[in-house]
mmCIF file of C-alpha atoms in Angstrom:
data_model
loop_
_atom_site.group_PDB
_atom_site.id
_atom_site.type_symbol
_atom_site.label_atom_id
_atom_site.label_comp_id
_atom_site.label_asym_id
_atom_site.label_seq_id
_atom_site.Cartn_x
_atom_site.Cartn_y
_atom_site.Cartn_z
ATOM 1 C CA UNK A 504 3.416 -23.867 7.239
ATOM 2 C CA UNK A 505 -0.457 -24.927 5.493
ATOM 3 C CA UNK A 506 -1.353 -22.969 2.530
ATOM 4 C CA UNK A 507 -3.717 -19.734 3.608
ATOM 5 C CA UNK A 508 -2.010 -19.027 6.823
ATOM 6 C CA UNK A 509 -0.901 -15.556 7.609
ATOM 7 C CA UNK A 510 3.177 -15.108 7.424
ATOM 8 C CA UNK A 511 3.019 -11.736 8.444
ATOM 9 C CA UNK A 512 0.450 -9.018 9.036
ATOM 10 C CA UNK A 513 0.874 -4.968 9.112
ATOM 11 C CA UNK A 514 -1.988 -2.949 11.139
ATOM 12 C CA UNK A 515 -2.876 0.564 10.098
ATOM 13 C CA UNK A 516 -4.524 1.154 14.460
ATOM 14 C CA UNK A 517 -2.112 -1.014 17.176
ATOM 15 C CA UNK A 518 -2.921 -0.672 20.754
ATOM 16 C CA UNK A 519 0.333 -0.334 22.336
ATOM 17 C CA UNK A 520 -0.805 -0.888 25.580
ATOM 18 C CA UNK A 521 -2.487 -3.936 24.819
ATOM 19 C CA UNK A 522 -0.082 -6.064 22.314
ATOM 20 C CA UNK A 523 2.760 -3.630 22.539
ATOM 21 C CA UNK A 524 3.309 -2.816 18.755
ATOM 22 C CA UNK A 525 3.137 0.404 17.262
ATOM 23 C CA UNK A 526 1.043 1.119 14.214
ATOM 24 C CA UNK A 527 3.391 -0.431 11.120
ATOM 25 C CA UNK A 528 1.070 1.357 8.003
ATOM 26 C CA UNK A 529 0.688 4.912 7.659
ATOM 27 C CA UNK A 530 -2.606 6.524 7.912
ATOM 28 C CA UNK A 531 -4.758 6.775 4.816
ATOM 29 C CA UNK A 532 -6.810 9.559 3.788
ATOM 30 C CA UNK A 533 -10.280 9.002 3.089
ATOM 31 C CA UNK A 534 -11.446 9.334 -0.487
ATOM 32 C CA UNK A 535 -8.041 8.970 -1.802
ATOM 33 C CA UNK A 536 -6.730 7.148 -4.381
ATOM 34 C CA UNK A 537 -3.182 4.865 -3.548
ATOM 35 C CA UNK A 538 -1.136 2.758 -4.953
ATOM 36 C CA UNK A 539 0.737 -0.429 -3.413
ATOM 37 C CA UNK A 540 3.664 -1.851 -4.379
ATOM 38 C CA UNK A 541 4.963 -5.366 -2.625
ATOM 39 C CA UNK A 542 9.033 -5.479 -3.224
ATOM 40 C CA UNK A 543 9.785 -9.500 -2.584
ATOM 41 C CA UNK A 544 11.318 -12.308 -4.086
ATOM 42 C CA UNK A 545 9.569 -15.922 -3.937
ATOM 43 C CA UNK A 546 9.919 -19.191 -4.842
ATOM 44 C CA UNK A 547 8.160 -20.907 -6.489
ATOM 45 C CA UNK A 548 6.332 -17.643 -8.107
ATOM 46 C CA UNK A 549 3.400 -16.794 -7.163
ATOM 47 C CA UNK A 550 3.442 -18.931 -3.829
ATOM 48 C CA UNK A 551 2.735 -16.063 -1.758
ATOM 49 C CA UNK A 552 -0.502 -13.730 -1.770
ATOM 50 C CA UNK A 553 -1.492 -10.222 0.101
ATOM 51 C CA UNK A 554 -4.771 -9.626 1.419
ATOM 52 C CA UNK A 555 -5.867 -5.637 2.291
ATOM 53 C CA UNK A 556 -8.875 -5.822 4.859
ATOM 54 C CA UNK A 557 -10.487 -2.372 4.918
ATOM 55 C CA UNK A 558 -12.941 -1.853 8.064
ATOM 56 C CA UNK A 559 -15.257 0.609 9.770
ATOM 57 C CA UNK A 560 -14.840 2.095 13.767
ATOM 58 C CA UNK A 561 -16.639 -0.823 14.833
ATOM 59 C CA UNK A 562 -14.461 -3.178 13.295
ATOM 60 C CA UNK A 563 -17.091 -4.425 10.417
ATOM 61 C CA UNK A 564 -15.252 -5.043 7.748
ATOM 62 C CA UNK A 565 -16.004 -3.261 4.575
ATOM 63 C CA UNK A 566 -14.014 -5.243 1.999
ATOM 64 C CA UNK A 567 -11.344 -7.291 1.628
ATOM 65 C CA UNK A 568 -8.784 -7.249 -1.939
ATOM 66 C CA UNK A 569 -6.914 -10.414 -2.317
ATOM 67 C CA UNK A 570 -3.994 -9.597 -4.464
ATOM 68 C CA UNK A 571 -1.582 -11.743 -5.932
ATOM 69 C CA UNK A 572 0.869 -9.561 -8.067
ATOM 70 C CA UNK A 573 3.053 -7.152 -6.927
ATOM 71 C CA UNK A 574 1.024 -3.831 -7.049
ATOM 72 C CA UNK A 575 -2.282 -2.422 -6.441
ATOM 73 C CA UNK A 576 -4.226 0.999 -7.266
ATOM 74 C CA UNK A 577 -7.617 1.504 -5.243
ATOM 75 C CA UNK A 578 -9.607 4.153 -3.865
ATOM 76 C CA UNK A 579 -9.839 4.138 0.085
ATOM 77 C CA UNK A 580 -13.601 4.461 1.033
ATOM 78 C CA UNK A 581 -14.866 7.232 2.374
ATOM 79 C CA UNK A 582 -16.666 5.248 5.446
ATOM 80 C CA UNK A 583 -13.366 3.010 6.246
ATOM 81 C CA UNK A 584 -11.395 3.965 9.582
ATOM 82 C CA UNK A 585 -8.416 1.291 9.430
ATOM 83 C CA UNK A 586 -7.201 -1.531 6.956
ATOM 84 C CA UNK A 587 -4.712 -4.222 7.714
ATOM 85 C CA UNK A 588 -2.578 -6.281 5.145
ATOM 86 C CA UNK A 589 -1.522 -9.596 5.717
ATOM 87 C CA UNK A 590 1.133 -11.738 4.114
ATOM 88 C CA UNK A 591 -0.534 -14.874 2.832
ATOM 89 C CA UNK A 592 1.186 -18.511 2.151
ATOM 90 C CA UNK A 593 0.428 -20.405 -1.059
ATOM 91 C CA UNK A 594 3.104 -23.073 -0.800
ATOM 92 C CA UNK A 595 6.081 -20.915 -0.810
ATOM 93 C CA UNK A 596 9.752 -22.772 -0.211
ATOM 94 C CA UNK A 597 11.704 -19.534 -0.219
ATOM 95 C CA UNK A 598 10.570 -15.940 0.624
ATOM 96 C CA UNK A 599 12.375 -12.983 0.597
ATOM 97 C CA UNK A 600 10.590 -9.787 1.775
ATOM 98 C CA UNK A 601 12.148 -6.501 1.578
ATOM 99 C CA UNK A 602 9.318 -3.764 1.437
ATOM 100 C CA UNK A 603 5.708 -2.292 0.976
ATOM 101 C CA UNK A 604 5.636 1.234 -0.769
ATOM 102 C CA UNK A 605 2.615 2.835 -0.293
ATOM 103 C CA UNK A 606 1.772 6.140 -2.240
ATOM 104 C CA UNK A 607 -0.887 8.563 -2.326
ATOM 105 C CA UNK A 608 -1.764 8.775 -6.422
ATOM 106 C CA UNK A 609 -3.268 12.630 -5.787
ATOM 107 C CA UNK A 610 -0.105 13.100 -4.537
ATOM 108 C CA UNK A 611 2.171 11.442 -7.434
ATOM 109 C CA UNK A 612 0.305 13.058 -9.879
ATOM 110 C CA UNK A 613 0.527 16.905 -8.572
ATOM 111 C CA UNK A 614 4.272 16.140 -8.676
ATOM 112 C CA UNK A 615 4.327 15.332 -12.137
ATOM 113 C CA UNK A 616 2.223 18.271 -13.128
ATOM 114 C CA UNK A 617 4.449 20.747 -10.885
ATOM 115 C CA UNK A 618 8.006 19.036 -12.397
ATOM 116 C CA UNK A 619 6.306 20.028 -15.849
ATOM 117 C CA UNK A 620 5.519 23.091 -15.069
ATOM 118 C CA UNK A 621 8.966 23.659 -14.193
ATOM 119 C CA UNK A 622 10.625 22.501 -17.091
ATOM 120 C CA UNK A 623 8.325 24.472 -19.006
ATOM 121 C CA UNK A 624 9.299 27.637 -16.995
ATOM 122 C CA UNK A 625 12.989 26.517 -17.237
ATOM 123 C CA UNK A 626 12.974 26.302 -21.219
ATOM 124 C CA UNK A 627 11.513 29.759 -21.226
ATOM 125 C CA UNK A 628 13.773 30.770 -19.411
ATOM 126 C CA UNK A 629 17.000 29.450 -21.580
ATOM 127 C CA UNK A 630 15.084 30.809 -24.646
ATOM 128 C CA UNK A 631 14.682 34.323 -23.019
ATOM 129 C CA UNK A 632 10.738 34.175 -24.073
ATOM 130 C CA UNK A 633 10.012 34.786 -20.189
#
């Protein structure tokens, strides 16, 4: 397989009657800011390459991230409607995929502050200062 051809590709909007595949990436929510994390093994490193193509309703594409290590934090614009990421080749001999973990960093980060919170309400408790 040439260098720069696609390996695999995951689609945000599928048309099920039309290429029958369901959507493979969750929805995003405008605004928001994620975080992507690509679990694989390759060989040689860095042989492999994932590109995020973020586009409007009409299908204009608004930008495109080429990323080549295995995480990413970005904002998802406000005007984008669906995004696509694609599994690039760079001259790989060996690939092992396992997973893409996508998560919402508004969402990570109330977590944190609510596990604090509780610790914080927990100690009181032990300490009988409640």
């Amino acid at each position: 397989m040439p260098s720069g051809m696609v390996i695999h590709e995951w689609n945000m909007l599928s048309s099920y009657t039309t290429n029958k595949q369901v959507p493979s990436l969750p929805l995003l929510k405008k605004g928001n800011n994620y975080k992507i994390n690509f679990d694989y093994d390759v060989t040689p490193e860095r042989s492999v390459y994932f590109k995020i193509v973020l586009s409007k309703k009409n299908g204009e594409k608004i930008k495109t991230m080429i990323i080549e290590d295995d995480d990413i934090e970005f904002k998802y614009p406000k005007d984008a409607y669906s995004y696509k990421i694609e599994l690039m080749n760079a001259g790989f001999q060996h690939l092992q995929f396992r997973r893409i973990i996508i998560e919402d960093q508004h969402i990570e980060s109330s977590h944190s502050t609510i596990s604090t919170d509780i610790s914080e309400m927990i100690d009181k408790i032990r300490h009988n200062k409640v």
